[in-house]
mmCIF file of C-alpha atoms in Angstrom:
data_model
loop_
_atom_site.group_PDB
_atom_site.id
_atom_site.type_symbol
_atom_site.label_atom_id
_atom_site.label_comp_id
_atom_site.label_asym_id
_atom_site.label_seq_id
_atom_site.Cartn_x
_atom_site.Cartn_y
_atom_site.Cartn_z
ATOM 1 C CA UNK A 1 18.282 -24.668 -13.495
ATOM 2 C CA UNK A 2 15.029 -23.665 -15.192
ATOM 3 C CA UNK A 3 13.285 -26.771 -13.907
ATOM 4 C CA UNK A 4 14.385 -26.098 -10.360
ATOM 5 C CA UNK A 5 13.004 -22.585 -10.644
ATOM 6 C CA UNK A 6 9.645 -23.928 -11.774
ATOM 7 C CA UNK A 7 9.737 -26.502 -8.997
ATOM 8 C CA UNK A 8 10.282 -23.768 -6.439
ATOM 9 C CA UNK A 9 7.385 -21.800 -7.863
ATOM 10 C CA UNK A 10 5.168 -24.866 -7.608
ATOM 11 C CA UNK A 11 6.234 -25.517 -4.025
ATOM 12 C CA UNK A 12 5.514 -21.913 -3.129
ATOM 13 C CA UNK A 13 2.109 -22.037 -4.768
ATOM 14 C CA UNK A 14 1.230 -25.258 -2.945
ATOM 15 C CA UNK A 15 2.332 -23.891 0.384
ATOM 16 C CA UNK A 16 0.217 -20.788 -0.095
ATOM 17 C CA UNK A 17 -2.834 -22.774 -1.131
ATOM 18 C CA UNK A 18 -2.339 -25.267 1.669
ATOM 19 C CA UNK A 19 -2.378 -22.644 4.354
ATOM 20 C CA UNK A 20 -5.660 -22.700 6.227
ATOM 21 C CA UNK A 21 -4.979 -19.615 8.332
ATOM 22 C CA UNK A 22 -4.863 -16.682 5.959
ATOM 23 C CA UNK A 23 -5.518 -13.123 7.044
ATOM 24 C CA UNK A 24 -7.496 -10.404 5.341
ATOM 25 C CA UNK A 25 -5.050 -8.230 3.426
ATOM 26 C CA UNK A 26 -6.627 -4.945 4.439
ATOM 27 C CA UNK A 27 -6.597 -5.867 8.104
ATOM 28 C CA UNK A 28 -2.926 -6.780 7.782
ATOM 29 C CA UNK A 29 -2.026 -3.542 6.007
ATOM 30 C CA UNK A 30 -3.979 -1.402 8.466
ATOM 31 C CA UNK A 31 -2.453 -3.176 11.465
ATOM 32 C CA UNK A 32 1.070 -2.707 10.162
ATOM 33 C CA UNK A 33 0.360 0.920 9.310
ATOM 34 C CA UNK A 34 -0.946 1.600 12.807
ATOM 35 C CA UNK A 35 2.172 -0.054 14.202
ATOM 36 C CA UNK A 36 4.558 2.108 12.185
ATOM 37 C CA UNK A 37 2.680 5.296 13.067
ATOM 38 C CA UNK A 38 2.753 4.354 16.743
ATOM 39 C CA UNK A 39 6.507 3.779 16.560
ATOM 40 C CA UNK A 40 6.940 7.182 14.942
ATOM 41 C CA UNK A 41 4.949 8.803 17.723
ATOM 42 C CA UNK A 42 6.985 7.002 20.363
ATOM 43 C CA UNK A 43 10.493 7.497 18.984
ATOM 44 C CA UNK A 44 10.053 10.667 16.915
ATOM 45 C CA UNK A 45 13.236 9.812 15.020
ATOM 46 C CA UNK A 46 12.946 8.015 11.719
ATOM 47 C CA UNK A 47 16.330 6.292 11.958
ATOM 48 C CA UNK A 48 15.268 4.823 15.313
ATOM 49 C CA UNK A 49 11.984 3.695 13.820
ATOM 50 C CA UNK A 50 13.855 1.950 10.994
ATOM 51 C CA UNK A 51 16.062 0.222 13.538
ATOM 52 C CA UNK A 52 13.137 -0.949 15.628
ATOM 53 C CA UNK A 53 11.189 -2.198 12.650
ATOM 54 C CA UNK A 54 14.251 -4.211 11.667
ATOM 55 C CA UNK A 55 14.596 -5.582 15.190
ATOM 56 C CA UNK A 56 10.962 -6.606 15.268
ATOM 57 C CA UNK A 57 11.415 -8.259 11.918
ATOM 58 C CA UNK A 58 14.443 -10.107 13.233
ATOM 59 C CA UNK A 59 12.391 -11.604 16.052
ATOM 60 C CA UNK A 60 9.671 -12.590 13.615
ATOM 61 C CA UNK A 61 12.180 -14.104 11.195
ATOM 62 C CA UNK A 62 13.863 -16.329 13.770
ATOM 63 C CA UNK A 63 10.495 -17.950 14.456
ATOM 64 C CA UNK A 64 9.116 -17.892 10.953
ATOM 65 C CA UNK A 65 11.949 -20.016 9.569
ATOM 66 C CA UNK A 66 10.825 -22.967 11.719
ATOM 67 C CA UNK A 67 7.356 -22.850 10.223
ATOM 68 C CA UNK A 68 8.825 -22.490 6.764
ATOM 69 C CA UNK A 69 11.225 -25.425 6.986
ATOM 70 C CA UNK A 70 8.626 -27.656 8.569
ATOM 71 C CA UNK A 71 5.993 -26.962 5.936
ATOM 72 C CA UNK A 72 8.219 -26.838 2.883
ATOM 73 C CA UNK A 73 10.540 -29.703 3.764
ATOM 74 C CA UNK A 74 13.306 -28.074 1.741
ATOM 75 C CA UNK A 75 16.870 -29.036 2.489
ATOM 76 C CA UNK A 76 20.021 -26.984 2.664
ATOM 77 C CA UNK A 77 20.648 -24.649 -0.249
ATOM 78 C CA UNK A 78 23.713 -25.421 -2.353
ATOM 79 C CA UNK A 79 24.856 -21.820 -2.659
ATOM 80 C CA UNK A 80 23.736 -18.283 -1.961
ATOM 81 C CA UNK A 81 22.200 -18.036 -5.403
ATOM 82 C CA UNK A 82 19.823 -20.823 -4.513
ATOM 83 C CA UNK A 83 19.028 -19.048 -1.251
ATOM 84 C CA UNK A 84 17.815 -16.086 -3.287
ATOM 85 C CA UNK A 85 15.632 -18.293 -5.440
ATOM 86 C CA UNK A 86 14.071 -20.071 -2.479
ATOM 87 C CA UNK A 87 13.476 -16.849 -0.547
ATOM 88 C CA UNK A 88 11.674 -15.170 -3.417
ATOM 89 C CA UNK A 89 9.776 -18.072 -4.960
ATOM 90 C CA UNK A 90 8.918 -20.134 -1.903
ATOM 91 C CA UNK A 91 9.397 -17.868 1.113
ATOM 92 C CA UNK A 92 7.639 -14.701 0.036
ATOM 93 C CA UNK A 93 5.054 -16.668 -1.889
ATOM 94 C CA UNK A 94 4.014 -18.880 0.987
ATOM 95 C CA UNK A 95 3.703 -16.062 3.531
ATOM 96 C CA UNK A 96 2.713 -12.971 1.578
ATOM 97 C CA UNK A 97 1.504 -14.439 -1.705
ATOM 98 C CA UNK A 98 3.882 -12.257 -3.690
ATOM 99 C CA UNK A 99 6.845 -13.351 -5.780
ATOM 100 C CA UNK A 100 9.494 -10.671 -5.921
ATOM 101 C CA UNK A 101 11.875 -10.833 -8.855
ATOM 102 C CA UNK A 102 15.331 -11.899 -7.790
ATOM 103 C CA UNK A 103 18.443 -10.443 -9.377
ATOM 104 C CA UNK A 104 21.691 -12.067 -8.383
ATOM 105 C CA UNK A 105 24.652 -9.861 -7.603
ATOM 106 C CA UNK A 106 27.995 -10.081 -9.335
ATOM 107 C CA UNK A 107 30.164 -12.922 -7.990
ATOM 108 C CA UNK A 108 32.590 -11.792 -5.300
ATOM 109 C CA UNK A 109 36.362 -11.532 -6.021
ATOM 110 C CA UNK A 110 38.380 -14.770 -5.475
ATOM 111 C CA UNK A 111 39.539 -15.347 -1.889
ATOM 112 C CA UNK A 112 43.044 -14.523 -0.752
ATOM 113 C CA UNK A 113 45.297 -17.615 -1.155
ATOM 114 C CA UNK A 114 46.685 -17.286 2.385
ATOM 115 C CA UNK A 115 43.642 -18.684 4.244
ATOM 116 C CA UNK A 116 44.782 -21.974 5.821
ATOM 117 C CA UNK A 117 41.527 -23.818 6.378
ATOM 118 C CA UNK A 118 40.250 -25.817 3.411
ATOM 119 C CA UNK A 119 36.797 -26.384 4.927
ATOM 120 C CA UNK A 120 36.150 -22.694 4.744
ATOM 121 C CA UNK A 121 36.809 -22.444 1.016
ATOM 122 C CA UNK A 122 33.153 -22.615 0.044
ATOM 123 C CA UNK A 123 32.144 -19.991 2.559
ATOM 124 C CA UNK A 124 35.078 -17.826 1.506
ATOM 125 C CA UNK A 125 34.029 -17.809 -2.131
ATOM 126 C CA UNK A 126 30.429 -17.025 -1.300
ATOM 127 C CA UNK A 127 30.945 -14.266 1.239
ATOM 128 C CA UNK A 128 30.136 -10.994 -0.411
ATOM 129 C CA UNK A 129 27.512 -12.568 -2.672
ATOM 130 C CA UNK A 130 24.237 -10.775 -2.828
ATOM 131 C CA UNK A 131 20.856 -10.826 -4.437
ATOM 132 C CA UNK A 132 18.287 -8.112 -4.881
ATOM 133 C CA UNK A 133 14.574 -8.657 -4.481
ATOM 134 C CA UNK A 134 12.343 -6.369 -6.512
ATOM 135 C CA UNK A 135 8.837 -6.243 -5.094
ATOM 136 C CA UNK A 136 6.285 -5.100 -7.634
ATOM 137 C CA UNK A 137 3.570 -5.163 -5.029
ATOM 138 C CA UNK A 138 3.861 -4.666 -1.305
ATOM 139 C CA UNK A 139 0.906 -5.809 0.807
ATOM 140 C CA UNK A 140 2.249 -3.880 3.805
ATOM 141 C CA UNK A 141 2.019 -0.533 2.052
ATOM 142 C CA UNK A 142 -1.420 -0.890 0.538
ATOM 143 C CA UNK A 143 -2.893 2.489 1.502
ATOM 144 C CA UNK A 144 0.178 4.381 2.520
ATOM 145 C CA UNK A 145 1.220 7.836 1.429
ATOM 146 C CA UNK A 146 4.303 9.141 3.192
ATOM 147 C CA UNK A 147 4.257 12.730 4.460
ATOM 148 C CA UNK A 148 7.233 14.975 3.675
ATOM 149 C CA UNK A 149 8.745 14.634 7.161
ATOM 150 C CA UNK A 150 8.940 10.888 6.754
ATOM 151 C CA UNK A 151 10.518 11.265 3.326
ATOM 152 C CA UNK A 152 13.135 13.663 4.618
ATOM 153 C CA UNK A 153 13.718 11.598 7.731
ATOM 154 C CA UNK A 154 14.597 8.565 5.645
ATOM 155 C CA UNK A 155 11.857 6.222 6.782
ATOM 156 C CA UNK A 156 11.805 2.777 5.168
ATOM 157 C CA UNK A 157 8.186 1.890 5.751
ATOM 158 C CA UNK A 158 8.493 -1.862 5.204
ATOM 159 C CA UNK A 159 11.776 -2.267 7.035
ATOM 160 C CA UNK A 160 10.335 -5.155 9.018
ATOM 161 C CA UNK A 161 10.898 -7.309 5.920
ATOM 162 C CA UNK A 162 14.649 -6.739 6.112
ATOM 163 C CA UNK A 163 14.626 -7.892 9.710
ATOM 164 C CA UNK A 164 12.640 -10.989 8.841
ATOM 165 C CA UNK A 165 15.179 -11.932 6.175
ATOM 166 C CA UNK A 166 18.111 -11.382 8.534
ATOM 167 C CA UNK A 167 16.511 -13.355 11.373
ATOM 168 C CA UNK A 168 15.402 -16.258 9.245
ATOM 169 C CA UNK A 169 18.707 -16.660 7.441
ATOM 170 C CA UNK A 170 20.659 -16.423 10.677
ATOM 171 C CA UNK A 171 18.789 -19.464 11.953
ATOM 172 C CA UNK A 172 20.092 -21.399 8.978
ATOM 173 C CA UNK A 173 23.673 -20.401 9.604
ATOM 174 C CA UNK A 174 23.961 -17.412 7.311
ATOM 175 C CA UNK A 175 24.765 -13.950 8.533
ATOM 176 C CA UNK A 176 23.357 -11.446 6.087
ATOM 177 C CA UNK A 177 22.762 -7.753 5.734
ATOM 178 C CA UNK A 178 19.376 -6.869 4.313
ATOM 179 C CA UNK A 179 18.477 -3.326 3.438
ATOM 180 C CA UNK A 180 16.144 -1.342 1.274
ATOM 181 C CA UNK A 181 17.672 0.308 -1.761
ATOM 182 C CA UNK A 182 14.575 1.972 -3.118
ATOM 183 C CA UNK A 183 10.883 2.218 -2.335
ATOM 184 C CA UNK A 184 7.942 3.361 -4.453
ATOM 185 C CA UNK A 185 6.511 5.058 -1.350
ATOM 186 C CA UNK A 186 9.504 7.375 -1.483
ATOM 187 C CA UNK A 187 8.906 8.143 -5.122
ATOM 188 C CA UNK A 188 11.473 5.691 -6.505
ATOM 189 C CA UNK A 189 10.827 3.571 -9.579
ATOM 190 C CA UNK A 190 10.659 0.273 -7.732
ATOM 191 C CA UNK A 191 10.853 -1.302 -4.306
ATOM 192 C CA UNK A 192 14.120 -3.202 -3.859
ATOM 193 C CA UNK A 193 15.754 -5.043 -0.990
ATOM 194 C CA UNK A 194 19.391 -6.076 -1.257
ATOM 195 C CA UNK A 195 20.467 -9.079 0.746
ATOM 196 C CA UNK A 196 24.217 -9.488 1.136
ATOM 197 C CA UNK A 197 25.943 -12.480 2.663
ATOM 198 C CA UNK A 198 28.431 -11.485 5.330
ATOM 199 C CA UNK A 199 29.578 -14.974 6.307
ATOM 200 C CA UNK A 200 28.435 -18.467 7.028
ATOM 201 C CA UNK A 201 28.120 -19.106 10.744
ATOM 202 C CA UNK A 202 30.299 -21.897 12.040
ATOM 203 C CA UNK A 203 27.995 -23.063 14.804
ATOM 204 C CA UNK A 204 27.428 -26.730 15.505
ATOM 205 C CA UNK A 205 24.704 -27.881 13.164
ATOM 206 C CA UNK A 206 22.495 -30.458 14.892
ATOM 207 C CA UNK A 207 22.334 -33.656 12.851
ATOM 208 C CA UNK A 208 18.941 -33.979 11.218
ATOM 209 C CA UNK A 209 17.130 -37.213 11.993
ATOM 210 C CA UNK A 210 14.996 -37.818 8.946
ATOM 211 C CA UNK B 1 -19.054 9.976 -31.725
ATOM 212 C CA UNK B 2 -21.790 10.608 -29.154
ATOM 213 C CA UNK B 3 -20.912 13.224 -26.531
ATOM 214 C CA UNK B 4 -19.550 11.868 -23.253
ATOM 215 C CA UNK B 5 -20.210 12.781 -19.653
ATOM 216 C CA UNK B 6 -18.389 15.843 -18.511
ATOM 217 C CA UNK B 7 -17.631 16.138 -14.864
ATOM 218 C CA UNK B 8 -17.578 19.736 -13.812
ATOM 219 C CA UNK B 9 -16.962 19.169 -10.148
ATOM 220 C CA UNK B 10 -16.821 16.646 -7.335
ATOM 221 C CA UNK B 11 -17.426 17.513 -3.690
ATOM 222 C CA UNK B 12 -16.884 15.355 -0.607
ATOM 223 C CA UNK B 13 -18.654 16.507 2.542
ATOM 224 C CA UNK B 14 -18.219 15.079 6.016
ATOM 225 C CA UNK B 15 -21.043 13.757 8.213
ATOM 226 C CA UNK B 16 -20.884 17.022 10.159
ATOM 227 C CA UNK B 17 -21.285 18.936 6.913
ATOM 228 C CA UNK B 18 -17.721 20.152 6.712
ATOM 229 C CA UNK B 19 -16.137 20.149 3.273
ATOM 230 C CA UNK B 20 -13.462 17.507 2.782
ATOM 231 C CA UNK B 21 -12.519 18.108 -0.814
ATOM 232 C CA UNK B 22 -14.031 20.129 -3.602
ATOM 233 C CA UNK B 23 -12.393 19.536 -6.947
ATOM 234 C CA UNK B 24 -13.446 21.402 -10.061
ATOM 235 C CA UNK B 25 -12.631 20.398 -13.614
ATOM 236 C CA UNK B 26 -14.199 23.078 -15.760
ATOM 237 C CA UNK B 27 -11.778 25.939 -16.309
ATOM 238 C CA UNK B 28 -14.448 28.376 -17.384
ATOM 239 C CA UNK B 29 -16.354 28.319 -14.112
ATOM 240 C CA UNK B 30 -15.431 30.012 -10.890
ATOM 241 C CA UNK B 31 -14.673 27.272 -8.319
ATOM 242 C CA UNK B 32 -16.708 29.149 -5.716
ATOM 243 C CA UNK B 33 -19.803 28.306 -7.722
ATOM 244 C CA UNK B 34 -19.294 24.658 -6.863
ATOM 245 C CA UNK B 35 -18.841 25.425 -3.199
ATOM 246 C CA UNK B 36 -22.246 27.060 -3.388
ATOM 247 C CA UNK B 37 -23.703 24.102 -5.261
ATOM 248 C CA UNK B 38 -22.288 21.642 -2.729
ATOM 249 C CA UNK B 39 -23.829 23.677 0.054
ATOM 250 C CA UNK B 40 -27.293 23.797 -1.472
ATOM 251 C CA UNK B 41 -27.075 20.081 -2.234
ATOM 252 C CA UNK B 42 -26.837 19.403 1.478
ATOM 253 C CA UNK B 43 -30.430 20.482 2.033
ATOM 254 C CA UNK B 44 -31.714 18.298 -0.748
ATOM 255 C CA UNK B 45 -29.722 15.336 0.558
ATOM 256 C CA UNK B 46 -31.044 15.859 4.107
ATOM 257 C CA UNK B 47 -34.557 15.860 2.781
ATOM 258 C CA UNK B 48 -34.056 12.715 0.722
ATOM 259 C CA UNK B 49 -32.384 10.856 3.540
ATOM 260 C CA UNK B 50 -34.919 11.699 6.226
ATOM 261 C CA UNK B 51 -37.855 10.864 3.998
ATOM 262 C CA UNK B 52 -36.348 7.536 2.966
ATOM 263 C CA UNK B 53 -36.090 6.455 6.591
ATOM 264 C CA UNK B 54 -34.361 3.161 7.281
ATOM 265 C CA UNK B 55 -34.109 1.865 3.754
ATOM 266 C CA UNK B 56 -31.729 4.436 2.353
ATOM 267 C CA UNK B 57 -29.590 3.429 -0.585
ATOM 268 C CA UNK B 58 -26.203 4.980 -1.174
ATOM 269 C CA UNK B 59 -26.991 6.362 -4.595
ATOM 270 C CA UNK B 60 -29.448 9.266 -4.320
ATOM 271 C CA UNK B 61 -29.844 10.016 -7.991
ATOM 272 C CA UNK B 62 -30.417 13.393 -9.552
ATOM 273 C CA UNK B 63 -30.834 15.933 -6.786
ATOM 274 C CA UNK B 64 -31.659 18.947 -8.933
ATOM 275 C CA UNK B 65 -30.394 20.787 -11.954
ATOM 276 C CA UNK B 66 -29.402 24.388 -12.425
ATOM 277 C CA UNK B 67 -28.510 26.523 -15.443
ATOM 278 C CA UNK B 68 -25.931 24.288 -17.081
ATOM 279 C CA UNK B 69 -25.251 21.538 -14.558
ATOM 280 C CA UNK B 70 -27.029 18.502 -13.208
ATOM 281 C CA UNK B 71 -26.289 17.590 -9.602
ATOM 282 C CA UNK B 72 -26.170 13.992 -8.458
ATOM 283 C CA UNK B 73 -25.829 12.842 -4.888
ATOM 284 C CA UNK B 74 -24.446 9.821 -3.036
ATOM 285 C CA UNK B 75 -24.254 9.142 0.666
ATOM 286 C CA UNK B 76 -21.938 6.566 2.212
ATOM 287 C CA UNK B 77 -23.076 4.349 5.093
ATOM 288 C CA UNK B 78 -21.136 6.589 7.480
ATOM 289 C CA UNK B 79 -22.908 9.671 6.169
ATOM 290 C CA UNK B 80 -20.134 11.101 4.009
ATOM 291 C CA UNK B 81 -21.817 12.860 1.124
ATOM 292 C CA UNK B 82 -20.443 12.926 -2.403
ATOM 293 C CA UNK B 83 -21.883 15.501 -4.779
ATOM 294 C CA UNK B 84 -21.240 15.313 -8.503
ATOM 295 C CA UNK B 85 -21.866 18.159 -10.933
ATOM 296 C CA UNK B 86 -22.261 17.010 -14.502
ATOM 297 C CA UNK B 87 -22.466 19.383 -17.432
ATOM 298 C CA UNK B 88 -25.934 19.269 -18.964
ATOM 299 C CA UNK B 89 -25.862 17.917 -22.475
ATOM 300 C CA UNK B 90 -28.235 16.349 -24.945
ATOM 301 C CA UNK B 91 -26.875 12.887 -24.328
ATOM 302 C CA UNK B 92 -28.860 10.527 -22.157
ATOM 303 C CA UNK B 93 -27.064 10.060 -18.874
ATOM 304 C CA UNK B 94 -27.378 6.494 -17.688
ATOM 305 C CA UNK B 95 -27.908 5.936 -13.993
ATOM 306 C CA UNK B 96 -25.596 2.967 -14.033
ATOM 307 C CA UNK B 97 -22.703 5.087 -15.292
ATOM 308 C CA UNK B 98 -23.207 7.726 -12.639
ATOM 309 C CA UNK B 99 -23.442 5.007 -9.994
ATOM 310 C CA UNK B 100 -20.150 3.583 -11.218
ATOM 311 C CA UNK B 101 -18.485 6.965 -10.955
ATOM 312 C CA UNK B 102 -19.798 7.337 -7.413
ATOM 313 C CA UNK B 103 -18.556 3.911 -6.441
ATOM 314 C CA UNK B 104 -15.115 4.747 -7.813
ATOM 315 C CA UNK B 105 -15.091 8.016 -5.865
ATOM 316 C CA UNK B 106 -16.216 6.222 -2.728
ATOM 317 C CA UNK B 107 -13.377 3.714 -3.119
ATOM 318 C CA UNK B 108 -10.882 6.529 -3.707
ATOM 319 C CA UNK B 109 -12.038 8.201 -0.487
ATOM 320 C CA UNK B 110 -11.858 4.913 1.380
ATOM 321 C CA UNK B 111 -8.317 4.183 0.191
ATOM 322 C CA UNK B 112 -7.246 7.689 1.122
ATOM 323 C CA UNK B 113 -8.573 7.585 4.680
ATOM 324 C CA UNK B 114 -6.868 4.230 5.262
ATOM 325 C CA UNK B 115 -3.512 6.005 5.111
ATOM 326 C CA UNK B 116 -2.101 5.520 8.610
ATOM 327 C CA UNK B 117 -0.185 8.810 8.477
ATOM 328 C CA UNK B 118 -3.416 10.817 8.637
ATOM 329 C CA UNK B 119 -3.794 9.755 12.234
ATOM 330 C CA UNK B 120 -0.245 10.872 12.900
ATOM 331 C CA UNK B 121 -0.869 14.305 11.463
ATOM 332 C CA UNK B 122 -4.072 14.702 13.442
ATOM 333 C CA UNK B 123 -2.325 13.627 16.634
ATOM 334 C CA UNK B 124 0.545 16.072 16.138
ATOM 335 C CA UNK B 125 -1.823 18.905 15.344
ATOM 336 C CA UNK B 126 -3.108 19.191 18.901
ATOM 337 C CA UNK B 127 -3.931 22.890 18.536
ATOM 338 C CA UNK B 128 -6.908 22.339 16.285
ATOM 339 C CA UNK B 129 -9.557 19.698 16.653
ATOM 340 C CA UNK B 130 -9.622 18.581 13.062
ATOM 341 C CA UNK B 131 -10.611 14.990 12.530
ATOM 342 C CA UNK B 132 -8.156 12.992 10.371
ATOM 343 C CA UNK B 133 -10.936 12.430 7.869
ATOM 344 C CA UNK B 134 -11.085 16.102 7.050
ATOM 345 C CA UNK B 135 -7.318 16.307 6.613
ATOM 346 C CA UNK B 136 -7.428 13.916 3.712
ATOM 347 C CA UNK B 137 -8.559 16.682 1.400
ATOM 348 C CA UNK B 138 -5.711 19.030 2.200
ATOM 349 C CA UNK B 139 -3.104 19.738 -0.515
ATOM 350 C CA UNK B 140 -0.531 17.787 1.497
ATOM 351 C CA UNK B 141 -2.042 14.454 0.543
ATOM 352 C CA UNK B 142 -1.708 14.279 -3.184
ATOM 353 C CA UNK B 143 -2.841 10.737 -3.900
ATOM 354 C CA UNK B 144 -6.499 11.368 -3.085
ATOM 355 C CA UNK B 145 -6.654 14.304 -5.472
ATOM 356 C CA UNK B 146 -4.792 12.344 -8.126
ATOM 357 C CA UNK B 147 -7.291 9.506 -7.858
ATOM 358 C CA UNK B 148 -10.250 11.878 -8.096
ATOM 359 C CA UNK B 149 -8.673 13.578 -11.115
ATOM 360 C CA UNK B 150 -8.054 10.195 -12.690
ATOM 361 C CA UNK B 151 -11.675 9.146 -12.204
ATOM 362 C CA UNK B 152 -12.853 12.368 -13.768
ATOM 363 C CA UNK B 153 -10.528 11.867 -16.716
ATOM 364 C CA UNK B 154 -11.660 8.304 -17.296
ATOM 365 C CA UNK B 155 -15.325 9.221 -16.950
ATOM 366 C CA UNK B 156 -14.848 12.061 -19.376
ATOM 367 C CA UNK B 157 -13.262 9.768 -21.937
ATOM 368 C CA UNK B 158 -15.990 7.164 -21.818
ATOM 369 C CA UNK B 159 -18.626 7.528 -24.487
ATOM 370 C CA UNK B 160 -22.337 7.156 -23.872
ATOM 371 C CA UNK B 161 -22.412 3.821 -25.665
ATOM 372 C CA UNK B 162 -19.566 2.046 -23.887
ATOM 373 C CA UNK B 163 -19.159 1.813 -20.132
ATOM 374 C CA UNK B 164 -16.135 3.292 -18.434
ATOM 375 C CA UNK B 165 -13.372 0.824 -17.561
#
């Protein structure tokens, strides 16, 4: 297990270094900040803004996963625990150059014995699994200080990240719920995103021709 | 232990000569004194800048000294002026240390004005014509003040022999 973790870290590092098109961090932070402020001006309701940030992230995630799989060449993850490891050590690292700490959730309760299908056993045992990503630095929120209205309104400034996770994982047949639990911008101790597996999607998986 | 620099006050002034933030650190002085000092510094800065012509450096050096304080000036490329009041003491004040303090203050100002929510506040406040860059000094935005206080604390702790971290 420890070796695999180190391998993932190495893959992530290589992917980051191998990227020729990097963007200036300040430009990125300022652009995202301007985007959020514009959304606030347009919708004037922080819950709506959260929803739209998540939706935008979803659209980004569905496309980003293609780039990720092509460049990393990683195969299917064995279980949801591995998904967490790959997302934090390879995913975040290769796109944002940060490695959030991943904490795996408690294993879900055993499935009810009355489910007929045996193929679904694996997905049954995993549904309800979760992992939490703790970001100790957030490149999106580099210069941000939230005003009181945003704090009271419940704005999650970096909510686009939750959308990206949901979109990307949906493209690899996992339906997840990703949400912020805490954010240093709101005065909390740390910035945490919890990703919970709802179910595996039973779509037809195209056979890979490698 | 040799005496260290003591920051009495820091003042940020906009290109149009409006005050952005005036922060005082010496409890014994009336803060209004530093408003007055910042104001008089403007004339000296104007003079220095116009005489220097094209080749103006950011750090302006010692502008003048009064009673118990020495006033140093700094002007950013976009004409934001930073005025520093240091308590006069027997210790030799190194230029390089003062320059470092100014650079730190400049960076603190820069980080503060990059906050995207300043634009939002300025846009919502359609009654007055205040530029977002002036709003950054208001009590609502705590981080800028905290950074300035932090810089003052660190500068105050540094001794004359070692440079501030």
